[in-house]
Amino acid sequence: MDEKTSLKYQMLCAWSGPLFLVAFIYFWGMMGFNLPAPPSPALGAGELAARYVEHLGGIRVGFLVSMIVMTLYIPWTAVLSVQMMRIEGRSPVLALIQLIGGALTVPVVSISSVFWVAAAYRPQRAPEITQALTDSGWLIIDTLWACTTWQMVAAAVAGLHDKSAKPLFPRWLCFVTIFCGLSFAPATMTGILKTGPFAWDGVLSFYFPYFCWLFWFAFASVYMILEVARRRQALDFPSPSSSARLAHA
Amino acid sequence: MNALPLPAPLSPASPRRLPGDRDVWIFICAELFAFGLFFVAYMHYRSVSVALFNDSQLGLDRSLGALNTILLLTSSWAVVSAVRAARLGRIVAVPRYLAFGIALGLAFMVVKYFEYGAKLNAGITVTTDMFYMFYFCLTGIHLMHVVAGTIVLFVIWLNARAHLYHTGNTTGIEAGASYWHMVDLLWIFLFALLYLLR
């Protein structure tokens, strides 16, 4: 494959980022009724089962589609890996950490949705079973945050070492990325607490860390698209300075 | 046009220069924002059940909290002294001050270990009530920051022992010191909110 064709696929992969962002917020968040507020872990089993019956169609379709949408994370993680490998050179260990972290984020997020689809699968069953399935889904997505943190911190550290004239990520974004990755940490408390800001529907375990994740994802996507665009332009209109820059990078 | 006076360029020693690294300051601002959220959440839940919070607060060991405040304030003084020594070119004194700061950071962790231990032995855990949920979560997250800050100080100590910091290069030590002061500042807020506020 020639460079031009490869860059075309890299551009498509980078654009899977914005597409993921919009589709995930719509299907996982709005249609699956996790926004404006997820079901409270303090709900009784009966109330929770009634919530499934009330929103049955939205929960089923929203989470089933969001499992497919989540796989857009795969091409996005791949193009970020390639861009990081260019920074790191011969032994791209940070790119590999990022790749594995991103690859593991996909099952973490989608398997939790499987549990919610399973909870909605038989709405007339004993409510305690529905509650157990709902609990499992939330505990999977919230307590396994560290996989994604590895992805983000590795990307940020590589970004800080980017010595090319036009770095992949600005330095401020690298520091903010580390912060965003660590902002997931309170979600571990969702494994114990049922009320308050550290429960799975709380400000500090739901709204703030999920916002931080998608904030990073949105900004990283923009800079990754710009990076591919610069490389395409350098290929189409080679100038002495740009070719020297790319050769150096 | 040429007659317009140009602003004098800031010299490295100018007092108006931002100490450390601008992008590290962005990180610190993000941290302060997150803790700001923690404090707002605490005040909100406290306002809903003031009596419970006041009652449970009596179970905290104020003297251990005050001891930790003194430890962190003193460590901040040690780190400031290290930065000043680096700026003045007294490069032998830099790692000594930093080692003192690190020792105080470790002492903070030891005090917290005994404080948590006493609570757990008394059967008080994160699920006891809303006050202790905040107590364990907020001081626990802060403790993670003390650990991270101590690691930062340790890295700076290694660099200082290699005589990396001197009058011409203080960016790294200033950036690390800024982070440590943030850890100290957050503890002062936590001490006031959790241990003292009635």
Coordinates of C-alpha atoms in Angstrom, one line a residue, chain A residues 171-173 175-176 178-179 182 186 189 192-193 195-198 203-204 208, chain B residues 21 23-24 26-27 30-31 33-34 37-38 45 126-127 130 133-134 137 141:
Chain A
R171 CA 1.9 19.9 26.3
W172 CA -1.0 21.3 28.2
L173 CA -3.3 18.5 26.8
F175 CA -0.9 17.1 31.5
V176 CA -4.7 17.4 31.3
I178 CA -2.9 12.5 32.9
F179 CA -5.3 14.3 35.2
L182 CA -6.6 9.7 37.3
P186 CA -13.0 7.5 42.9
M189 CA -15.7 3.4 45.6
I192 CA -18.9 -0.3 48.2
L193 CA -21.1 2.8 48.3
T195 CA -25.5 6.7 48.1
G196 CA -23.6 10.0 47.9
P197 CA -21.3 11.5 45.3
F198 CA -19.0 8.4 45.2
V203 CA -21.0 13.5 40.7
L204 CA -17.6 12.3 41.6
F208 CA -17.0 14.2 36.5
Chain B
D21 CA 6.2 25.2 34.2
D23 CA 1.7 23.3 31.7
V24 CA 2.3 21.8 35.1
I26 CA -2.6 23.7 34.2
F27 CA -2.4 20.3 35.8
A30 CA -7.3 20.8 37.1
E31 CA -6.5 19.2 40.5
F33 CA -10.9 22.2 40.4
A34 CA -11.5 18.5 41.2
L37 CA -15.9 19.8 43.4
F38 CA -15.1 17.5 46.4
Y45 CA -24.3 16.8 51.9
V126 CA -16.5 4.1 54.8
T127 CA -20.0 2.8 55.1
M130 CA -22.2 10.0 55.2
M133 CA -17.8 8.2 53.7
F134 CA -16.5 11.7 53.0
C137 CA -12.8 9.2 50.5
I141 CA -7.7 10.7 47.7

